[in-house]
Short mmCIF file of C-alpha atoms in Angstrom, two decimals:
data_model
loop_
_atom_site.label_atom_id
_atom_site.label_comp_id
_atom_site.label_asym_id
_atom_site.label_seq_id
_atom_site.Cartn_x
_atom_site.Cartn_y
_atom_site.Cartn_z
CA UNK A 1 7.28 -39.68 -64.10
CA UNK A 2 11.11 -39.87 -64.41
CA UNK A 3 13.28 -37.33 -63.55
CA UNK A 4 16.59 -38.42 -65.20
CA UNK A 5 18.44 -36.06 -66.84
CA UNK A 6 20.27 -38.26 -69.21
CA UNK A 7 17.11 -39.07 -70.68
CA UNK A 8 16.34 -36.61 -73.52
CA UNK A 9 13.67 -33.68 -74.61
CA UNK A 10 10.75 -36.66 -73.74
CA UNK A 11 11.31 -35.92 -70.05
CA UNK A 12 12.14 -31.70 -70.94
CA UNK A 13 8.48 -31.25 -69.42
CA UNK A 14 8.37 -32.95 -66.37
CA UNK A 15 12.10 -31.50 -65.86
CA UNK A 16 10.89 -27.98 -66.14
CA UNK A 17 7.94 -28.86 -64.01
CA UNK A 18 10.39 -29.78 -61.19
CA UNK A 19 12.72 -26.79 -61.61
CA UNK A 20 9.70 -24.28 -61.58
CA UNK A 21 8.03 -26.37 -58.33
CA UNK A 22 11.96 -25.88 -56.96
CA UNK A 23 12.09 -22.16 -57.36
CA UNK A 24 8.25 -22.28 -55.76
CA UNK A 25 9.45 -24.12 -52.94
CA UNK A 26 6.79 -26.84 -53.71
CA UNK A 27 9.31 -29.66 -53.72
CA UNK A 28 9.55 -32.37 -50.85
CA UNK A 29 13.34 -32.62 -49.36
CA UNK A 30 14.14 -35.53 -51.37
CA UNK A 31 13.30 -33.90 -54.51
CA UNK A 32 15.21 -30.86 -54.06
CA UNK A 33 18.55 -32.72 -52.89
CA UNK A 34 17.61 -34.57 -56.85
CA UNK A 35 17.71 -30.93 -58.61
CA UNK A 36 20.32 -29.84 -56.59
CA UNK A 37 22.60 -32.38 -58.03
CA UNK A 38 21.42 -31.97 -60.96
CA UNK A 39 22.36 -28.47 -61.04
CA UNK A 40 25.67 -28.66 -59.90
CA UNK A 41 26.10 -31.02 -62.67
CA UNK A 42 24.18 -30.24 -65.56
CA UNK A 43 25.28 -26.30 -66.60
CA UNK A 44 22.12 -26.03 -69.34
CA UNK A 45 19.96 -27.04 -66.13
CA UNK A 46 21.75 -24.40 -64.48
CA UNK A 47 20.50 -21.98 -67.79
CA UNK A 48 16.87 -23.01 -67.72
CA UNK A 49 16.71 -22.62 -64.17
CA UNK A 50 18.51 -18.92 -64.33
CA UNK A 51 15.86 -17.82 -66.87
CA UNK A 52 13.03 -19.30 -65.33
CA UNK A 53 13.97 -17.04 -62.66
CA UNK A 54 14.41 -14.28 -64.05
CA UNK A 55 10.99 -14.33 -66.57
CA UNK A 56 9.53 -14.90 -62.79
CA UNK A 57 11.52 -11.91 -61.35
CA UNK A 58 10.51 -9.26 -64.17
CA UNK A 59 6.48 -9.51 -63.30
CA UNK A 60 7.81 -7.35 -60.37
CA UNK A 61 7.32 -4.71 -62.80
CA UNK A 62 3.64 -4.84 -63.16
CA UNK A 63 2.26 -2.55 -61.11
CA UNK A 64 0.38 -2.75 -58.17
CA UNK A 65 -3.24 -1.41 -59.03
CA UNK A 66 -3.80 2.12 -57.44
CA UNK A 67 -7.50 2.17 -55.67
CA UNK A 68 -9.27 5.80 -55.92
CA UNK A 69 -11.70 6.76 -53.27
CA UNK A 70 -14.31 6.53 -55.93
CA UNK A 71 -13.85 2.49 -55.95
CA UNK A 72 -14.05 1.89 -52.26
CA UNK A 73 -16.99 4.65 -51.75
CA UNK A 74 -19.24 3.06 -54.39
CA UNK A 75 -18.43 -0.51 -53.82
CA UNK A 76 -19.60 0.60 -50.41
CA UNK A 77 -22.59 2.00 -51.65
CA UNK A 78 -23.49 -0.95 -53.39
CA UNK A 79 -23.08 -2.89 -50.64
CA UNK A 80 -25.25 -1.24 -49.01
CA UNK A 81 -28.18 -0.77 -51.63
CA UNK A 82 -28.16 -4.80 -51.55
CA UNK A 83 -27.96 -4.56 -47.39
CA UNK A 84 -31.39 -2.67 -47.74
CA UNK A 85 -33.09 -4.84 -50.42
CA UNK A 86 -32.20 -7.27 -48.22
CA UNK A 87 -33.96 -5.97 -45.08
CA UNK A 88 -36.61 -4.62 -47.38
CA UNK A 89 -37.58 -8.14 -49.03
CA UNK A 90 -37.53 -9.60 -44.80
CA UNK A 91 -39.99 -6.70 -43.95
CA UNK A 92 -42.63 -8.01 -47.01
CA UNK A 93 -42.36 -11.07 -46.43
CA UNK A 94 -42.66 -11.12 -42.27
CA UNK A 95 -46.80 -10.50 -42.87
CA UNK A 96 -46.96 -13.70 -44.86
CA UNK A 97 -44.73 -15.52 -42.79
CA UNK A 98 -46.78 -14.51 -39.55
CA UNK A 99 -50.45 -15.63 -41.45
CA UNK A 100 -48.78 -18.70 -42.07
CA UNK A 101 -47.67 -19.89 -38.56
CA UNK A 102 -50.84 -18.30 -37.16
CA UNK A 103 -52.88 -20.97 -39.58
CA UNK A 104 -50.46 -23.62 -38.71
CA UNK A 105 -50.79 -22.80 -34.96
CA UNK A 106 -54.63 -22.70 -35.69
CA UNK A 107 -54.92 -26.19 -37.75
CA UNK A 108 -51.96 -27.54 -34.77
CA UNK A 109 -54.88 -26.12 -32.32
CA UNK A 110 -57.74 -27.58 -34.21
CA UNK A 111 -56.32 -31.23 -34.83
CA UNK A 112 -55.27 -31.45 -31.06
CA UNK A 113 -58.75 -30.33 -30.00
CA UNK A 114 -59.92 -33.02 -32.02
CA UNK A 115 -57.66 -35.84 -30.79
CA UNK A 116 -58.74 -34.88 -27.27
CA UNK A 117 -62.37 -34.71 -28.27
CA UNK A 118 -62.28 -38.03 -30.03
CA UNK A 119 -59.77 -39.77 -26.90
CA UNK A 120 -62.33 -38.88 -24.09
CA UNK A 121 -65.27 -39.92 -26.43
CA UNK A 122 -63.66 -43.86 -27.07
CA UNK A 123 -62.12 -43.93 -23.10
CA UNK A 124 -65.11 -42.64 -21.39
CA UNK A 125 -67.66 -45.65 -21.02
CA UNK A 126 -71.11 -44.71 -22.39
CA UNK A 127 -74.18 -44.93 -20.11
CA UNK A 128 -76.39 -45.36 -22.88
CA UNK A 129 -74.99 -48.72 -23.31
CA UNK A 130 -75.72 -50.24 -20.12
CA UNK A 131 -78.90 -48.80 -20.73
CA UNK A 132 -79.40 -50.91 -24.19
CA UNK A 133 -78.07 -54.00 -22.83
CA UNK A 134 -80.51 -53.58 -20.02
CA UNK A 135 -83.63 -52.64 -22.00
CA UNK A 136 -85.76 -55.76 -21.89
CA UNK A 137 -85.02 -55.70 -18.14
CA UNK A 138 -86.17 -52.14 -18.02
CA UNK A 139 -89.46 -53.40 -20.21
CA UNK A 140 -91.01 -55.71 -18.15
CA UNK A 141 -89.02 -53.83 -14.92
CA UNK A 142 -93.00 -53.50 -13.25
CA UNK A 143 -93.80 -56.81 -13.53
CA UNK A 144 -90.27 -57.94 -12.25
CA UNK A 145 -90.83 -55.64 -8.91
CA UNK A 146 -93.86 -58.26 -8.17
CA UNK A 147 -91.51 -60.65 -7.86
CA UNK A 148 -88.93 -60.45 -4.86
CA UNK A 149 -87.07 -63.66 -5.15
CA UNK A 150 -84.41 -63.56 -7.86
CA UNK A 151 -84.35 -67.45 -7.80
CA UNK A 152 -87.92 -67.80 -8.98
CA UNK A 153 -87.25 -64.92 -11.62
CA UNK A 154 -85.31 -67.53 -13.04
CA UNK A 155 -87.61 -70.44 -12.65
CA UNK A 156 -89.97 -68.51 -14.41
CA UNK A 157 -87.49 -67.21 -17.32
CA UNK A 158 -86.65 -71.11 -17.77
CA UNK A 159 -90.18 -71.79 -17.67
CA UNK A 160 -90.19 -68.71 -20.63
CA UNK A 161 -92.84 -67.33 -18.87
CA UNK A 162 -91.91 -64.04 -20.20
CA UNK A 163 -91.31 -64.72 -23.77
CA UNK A 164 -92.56 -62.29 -25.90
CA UNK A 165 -95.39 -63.22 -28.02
CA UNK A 166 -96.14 -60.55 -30.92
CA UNK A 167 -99.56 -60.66 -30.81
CA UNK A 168 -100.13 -59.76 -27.11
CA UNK A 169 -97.58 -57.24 -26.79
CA UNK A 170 -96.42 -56.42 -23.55
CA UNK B 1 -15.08 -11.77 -41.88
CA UNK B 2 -16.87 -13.90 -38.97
CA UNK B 3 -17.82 -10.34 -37.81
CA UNK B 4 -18.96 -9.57 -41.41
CA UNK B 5 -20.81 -12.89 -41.70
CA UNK B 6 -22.95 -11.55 -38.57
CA UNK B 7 -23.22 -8.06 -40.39
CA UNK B 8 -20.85 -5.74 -39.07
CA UNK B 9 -20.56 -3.16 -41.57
CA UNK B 10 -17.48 -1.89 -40.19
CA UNK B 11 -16.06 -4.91 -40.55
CA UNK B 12 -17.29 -5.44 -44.04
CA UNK B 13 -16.08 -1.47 -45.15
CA UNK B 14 -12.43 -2.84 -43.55
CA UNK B 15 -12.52 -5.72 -45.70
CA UNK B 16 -13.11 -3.70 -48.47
CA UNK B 17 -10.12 -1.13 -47.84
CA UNK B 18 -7.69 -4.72 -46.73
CA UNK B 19 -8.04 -6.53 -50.16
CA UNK B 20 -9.32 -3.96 -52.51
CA UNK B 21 -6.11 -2.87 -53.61
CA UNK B 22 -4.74 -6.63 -53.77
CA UNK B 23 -7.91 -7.77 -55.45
CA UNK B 24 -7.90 -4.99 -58.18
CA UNK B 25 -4.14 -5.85 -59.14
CA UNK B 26 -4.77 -9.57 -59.84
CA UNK B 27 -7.90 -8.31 -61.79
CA UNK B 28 -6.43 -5.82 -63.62
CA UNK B 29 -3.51 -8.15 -64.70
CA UNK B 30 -5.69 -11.13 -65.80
CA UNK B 31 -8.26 -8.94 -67.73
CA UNK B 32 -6.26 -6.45 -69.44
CA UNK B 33 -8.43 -3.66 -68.51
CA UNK B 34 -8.85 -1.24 -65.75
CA UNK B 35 -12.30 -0.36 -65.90
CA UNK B 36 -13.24 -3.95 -66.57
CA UNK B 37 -11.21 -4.84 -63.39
CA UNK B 38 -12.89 -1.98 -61.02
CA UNK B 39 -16.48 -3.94 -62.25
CA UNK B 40 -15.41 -7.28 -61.66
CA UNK B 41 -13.78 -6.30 -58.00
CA UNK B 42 -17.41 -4.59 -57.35
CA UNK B 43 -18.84 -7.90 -58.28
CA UNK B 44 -16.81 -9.96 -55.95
CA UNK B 45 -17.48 -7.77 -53.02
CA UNK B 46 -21.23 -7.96 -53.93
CA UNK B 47 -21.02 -11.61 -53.63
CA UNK B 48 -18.95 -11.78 -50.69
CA UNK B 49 -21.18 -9.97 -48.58
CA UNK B 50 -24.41 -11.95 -49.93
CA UNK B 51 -22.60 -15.08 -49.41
CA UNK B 52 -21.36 -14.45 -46.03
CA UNK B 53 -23.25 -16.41 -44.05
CA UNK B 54 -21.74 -19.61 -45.83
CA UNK B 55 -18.40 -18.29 -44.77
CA UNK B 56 -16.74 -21.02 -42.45
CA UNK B 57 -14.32 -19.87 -40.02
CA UNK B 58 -11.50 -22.47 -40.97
CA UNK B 59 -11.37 -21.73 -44.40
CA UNK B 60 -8.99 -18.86 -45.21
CA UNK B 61 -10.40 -15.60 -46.52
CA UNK B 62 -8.44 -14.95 -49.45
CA UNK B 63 -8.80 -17.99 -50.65
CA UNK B 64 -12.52 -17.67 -50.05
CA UNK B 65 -12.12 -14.29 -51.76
CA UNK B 66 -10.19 -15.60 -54.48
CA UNK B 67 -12.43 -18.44 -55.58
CA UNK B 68 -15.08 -16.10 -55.84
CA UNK B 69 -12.73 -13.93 -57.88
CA UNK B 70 -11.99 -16.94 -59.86
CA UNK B 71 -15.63 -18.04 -61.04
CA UNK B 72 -16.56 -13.82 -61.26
CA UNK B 73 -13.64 -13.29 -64.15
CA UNK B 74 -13.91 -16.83 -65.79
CA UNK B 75 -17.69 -15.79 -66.40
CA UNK B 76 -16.93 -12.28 -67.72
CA UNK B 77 -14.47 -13.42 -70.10
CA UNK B 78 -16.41 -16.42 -70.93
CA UNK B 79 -18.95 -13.69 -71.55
CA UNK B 80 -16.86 -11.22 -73.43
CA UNK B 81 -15.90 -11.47 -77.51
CA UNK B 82 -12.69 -12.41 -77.84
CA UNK B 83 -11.34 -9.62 -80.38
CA UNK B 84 -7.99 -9.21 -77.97
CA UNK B 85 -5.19 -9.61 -80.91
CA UNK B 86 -1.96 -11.31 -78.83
CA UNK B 87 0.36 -10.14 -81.02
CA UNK B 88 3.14 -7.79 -80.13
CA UNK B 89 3.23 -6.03 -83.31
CA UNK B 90 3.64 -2.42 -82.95
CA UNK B 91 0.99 -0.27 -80.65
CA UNK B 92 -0.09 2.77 -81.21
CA UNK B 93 -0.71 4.10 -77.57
CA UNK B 94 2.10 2.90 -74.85
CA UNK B 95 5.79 3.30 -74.77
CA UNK B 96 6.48 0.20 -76.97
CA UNK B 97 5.54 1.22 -80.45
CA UNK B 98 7.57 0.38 -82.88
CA UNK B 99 11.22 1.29 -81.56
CA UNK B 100 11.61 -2.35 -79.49
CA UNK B 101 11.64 -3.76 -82.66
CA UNK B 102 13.95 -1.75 -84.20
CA UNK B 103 16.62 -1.88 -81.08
CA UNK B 104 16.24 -5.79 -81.45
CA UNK B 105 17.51 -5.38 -85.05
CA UNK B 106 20.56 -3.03 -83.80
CA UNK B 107 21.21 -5.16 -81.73
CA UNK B 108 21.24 -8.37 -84.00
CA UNK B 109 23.17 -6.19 -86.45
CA UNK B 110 26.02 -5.48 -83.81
CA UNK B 111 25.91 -1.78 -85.28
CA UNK B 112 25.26 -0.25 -81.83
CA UNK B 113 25.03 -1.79 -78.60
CA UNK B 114 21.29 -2.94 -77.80
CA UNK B 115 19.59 -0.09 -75.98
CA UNK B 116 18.52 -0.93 -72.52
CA UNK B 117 14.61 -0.47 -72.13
CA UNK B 118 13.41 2.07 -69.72
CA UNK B 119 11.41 1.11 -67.02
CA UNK B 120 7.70 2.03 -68.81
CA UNK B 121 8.88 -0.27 -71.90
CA UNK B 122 10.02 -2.73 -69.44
CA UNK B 123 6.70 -2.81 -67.87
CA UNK B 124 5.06 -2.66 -71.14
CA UNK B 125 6.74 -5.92 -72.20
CA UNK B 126 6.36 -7.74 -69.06
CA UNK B 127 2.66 -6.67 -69.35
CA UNK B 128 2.53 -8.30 -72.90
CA UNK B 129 3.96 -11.38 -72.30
CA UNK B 130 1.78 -11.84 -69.52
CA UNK B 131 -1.16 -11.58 -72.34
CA UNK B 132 0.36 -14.12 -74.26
CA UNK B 133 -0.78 -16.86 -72.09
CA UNK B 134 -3.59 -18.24 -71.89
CA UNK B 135 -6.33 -16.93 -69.14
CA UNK B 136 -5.67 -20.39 -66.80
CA UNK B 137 -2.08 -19.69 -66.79
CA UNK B 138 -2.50 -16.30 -66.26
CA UNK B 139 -4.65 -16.55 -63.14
CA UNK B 140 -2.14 -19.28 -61.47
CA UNK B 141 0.85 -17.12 -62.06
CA UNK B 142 -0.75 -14.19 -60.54
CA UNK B 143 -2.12 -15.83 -57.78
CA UNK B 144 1.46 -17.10 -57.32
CA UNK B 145 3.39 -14.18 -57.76
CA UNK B 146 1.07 -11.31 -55.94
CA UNK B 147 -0.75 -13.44 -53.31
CA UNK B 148 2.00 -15.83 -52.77
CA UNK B 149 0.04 -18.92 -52.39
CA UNK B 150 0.91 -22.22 -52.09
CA UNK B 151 0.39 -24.74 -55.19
CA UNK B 152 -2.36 -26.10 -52.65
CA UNK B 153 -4.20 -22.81 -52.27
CA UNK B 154 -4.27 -22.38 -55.50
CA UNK B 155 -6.07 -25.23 -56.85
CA UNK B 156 -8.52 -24.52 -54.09
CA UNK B 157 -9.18 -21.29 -55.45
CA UNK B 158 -8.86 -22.81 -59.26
CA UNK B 159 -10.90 -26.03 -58.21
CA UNK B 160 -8.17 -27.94 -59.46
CA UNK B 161 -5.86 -30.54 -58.13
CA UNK B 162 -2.06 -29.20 -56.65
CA UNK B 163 -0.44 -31.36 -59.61
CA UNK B 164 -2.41 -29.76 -62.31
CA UNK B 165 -1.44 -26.01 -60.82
CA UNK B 166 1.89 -27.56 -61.05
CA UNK B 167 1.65 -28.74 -64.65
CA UNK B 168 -0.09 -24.90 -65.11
CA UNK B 169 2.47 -23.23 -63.81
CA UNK B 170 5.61 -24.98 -65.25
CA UNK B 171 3.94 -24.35 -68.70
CA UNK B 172 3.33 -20.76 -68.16
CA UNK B 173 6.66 -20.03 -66.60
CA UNK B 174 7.82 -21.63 -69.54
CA UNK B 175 6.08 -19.85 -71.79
CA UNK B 176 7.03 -16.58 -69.91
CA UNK B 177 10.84 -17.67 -70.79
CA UNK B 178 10.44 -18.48 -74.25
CA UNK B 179 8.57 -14.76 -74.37
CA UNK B 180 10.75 -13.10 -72.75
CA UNK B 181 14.16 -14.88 -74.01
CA UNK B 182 15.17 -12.20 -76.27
CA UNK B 183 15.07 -9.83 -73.39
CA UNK B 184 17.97 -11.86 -71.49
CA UNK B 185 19.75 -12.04 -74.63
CA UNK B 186 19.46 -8.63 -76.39
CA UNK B 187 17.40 -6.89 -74.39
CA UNK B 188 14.96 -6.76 -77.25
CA UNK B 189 11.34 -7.38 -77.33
CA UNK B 190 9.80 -10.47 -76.25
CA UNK B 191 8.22 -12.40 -79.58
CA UNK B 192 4.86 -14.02 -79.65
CA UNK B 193 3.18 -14.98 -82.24
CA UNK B 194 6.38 -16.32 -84.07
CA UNK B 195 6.38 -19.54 -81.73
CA UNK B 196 3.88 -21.86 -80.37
CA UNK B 197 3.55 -21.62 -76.90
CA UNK B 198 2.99 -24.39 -74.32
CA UNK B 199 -0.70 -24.56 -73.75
CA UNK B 200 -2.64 -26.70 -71.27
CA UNK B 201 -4.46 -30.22 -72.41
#
């Protein structure tokens, strides 16, 4: 964006953007010292810049807006009809919202009862399995307590004394 | 505010009484209308106090308030059927009527010194030219010229960038110039209508 002033009406905009950001004070200190010189130099600068001024001096005579009582106390009042629906909607709601965590606290209650029930039935060893392992011990166990020597148990099971044979049964 | 935000209603009801009257004048300027401004200032209480809990601390309040303002009178006059005539042709209610006119013609005529406006018609004509722009411009010069804010605060409250509120305002000072122009000169009316004014892209 050039600033020149010798340039003509193409650059009018961006010189009446500077003057106007000037008079705002929105200008850094090297643009300022620019328009500065420009309007110690440039006398229909000088013009613009005088009526730009004072177009931005007459708004002083808009008025400031009076405020009646009536405003504030009904804003006010408004304010505080929404304050209420506010706490009213909170005080419906709080039922549902207690049922809920209750349920959640219930299923939380119910799954960890669950875990626990499931954890000490896998980690626990299960006697019944020994037992089923040991069953064909436990079968002949009376004819085993004849015997007192574990050595010629053996003998005997290589011998397959004790295999079983369908027909005779036990 | 922060004591608003954790629902003070003292604090809220002094809020109210601090900007109402500051609030109410940039309204009332941008929309033309009184009663139209009392409504909209309700409105942007309303939703200050329902959106107070998103109020951060380092953000400042009137530019908080003002962004609200912002979106609040954008929507109404989005709203709202444009039958506003900007013309400053003679009105029938108001000081103006018809006799600005005719002192600009004295004047022009050089068969009696131009008549120096009272304050009302002053006002009047300041008001009108202020009409004449469009409701961007409007907003940025009277966030400017009643709230003082920076180029910066503005677009924040404008959700625009600092170099288009500069652009903004350059064109609607400049269109407040051309308006007002005959005033310096004559002390006549301000015309509108007879030349196009600088709008924004």
């Amino acid at each position: 964006m050039s600033d020149e002033p010798e340039q003509p009406a193409s650059t009018e905009g961006s010189l009446e953007e500077q003057l106007v950001a000037y008079l705002d004070g929105e200008l850094d200190s090297e643009a300022s010292r620019r328009i500065e010189e420009l309007l110690a130099t440039d006398p229909k600068v000088r013009q613009t810049l005088q009526q730009l001024d004072r177009a931005w001096q007459l708004l002083d005579e808009l008025d400031a807006a009076p405020v009646e009582d009536r405003f504030t106390r009904t804003t006010l009042e408004m304010v505080t009809l929404a304050a209420a629906a506010e706490v009213e909607k909170c005080r419906t709601e709080a039922p549902r919202r207690r049922r809920r965590r209750w349920l959640l606290a219930a299923a939380g209650a119910t799954a960890a009862a669950a875990a626990g029930f499931l954890a000490v039935v896998f980690a626990r060893p299960d006697p019944n399995k020994r037992l089923i392992q040991e069953l064909p011990v436990l079968e002949n166990l009376d004819q085993y307590c004849q015997v007192s020597d574990v050595e010629f148990l053996r003998m005997l099971c290589q011998e397959r004394v004790f295999a079983e044979e369908p027909e005779n049964g036990q | 505010m922060l004591e608003v935000r954790d629902d003070s209603a003292t604090a809220f009801e002094e809020l109210v009484l601090r900007y109402q009257g500051r609030l109410l004048t940039v309204l009332e300027h941008l929309v033309g209308d009184r009663d139209q401004a009392d409504d909209l200032a309700q409105e942007v209480f309303l939703r200050v106090y329902r959106a107070r809990k998103n109020y951060v601390p380092w953000a400042k309040f009137a530019t908080w308030l003002y962004t609200i303002a912002n979106h609040v009178a954008a929507n109404a006059m989005r709203n709202q059927s444009r039958r506003r005539e900007v013309t400053l042709q003679a009105r029938e209610s108001g000081p103006m009527g018809t006799r600005p006119l005719e002192v600009m013609v004295q004047a022009s005529s050089g068969q009696m010194p131009a008549r120096q406006l009272d304050k009302a018609e002053v006002r009047d004509m300041v008001r009108m030219s202020l009409s004449a722009l469009n409701e961007r411009q409007r907003m940025a010069v009277l966030l400017s010229k009643f709230e003082g804010m920076s180029y910066a605060d503005i677009a924040a409250v404008m959700e625009l960038s600092p170099q288009a509120i500069k652009s903004l305002l350059s064109r609607a000072r400049g269109n407040l110039r051309e308006v007002l122009a005959p005033y310096f000169e004559s002390g006549g009316r301000p015309v509108i209508g007879e030349r196009p004014l600088n709008d924004e892209q």
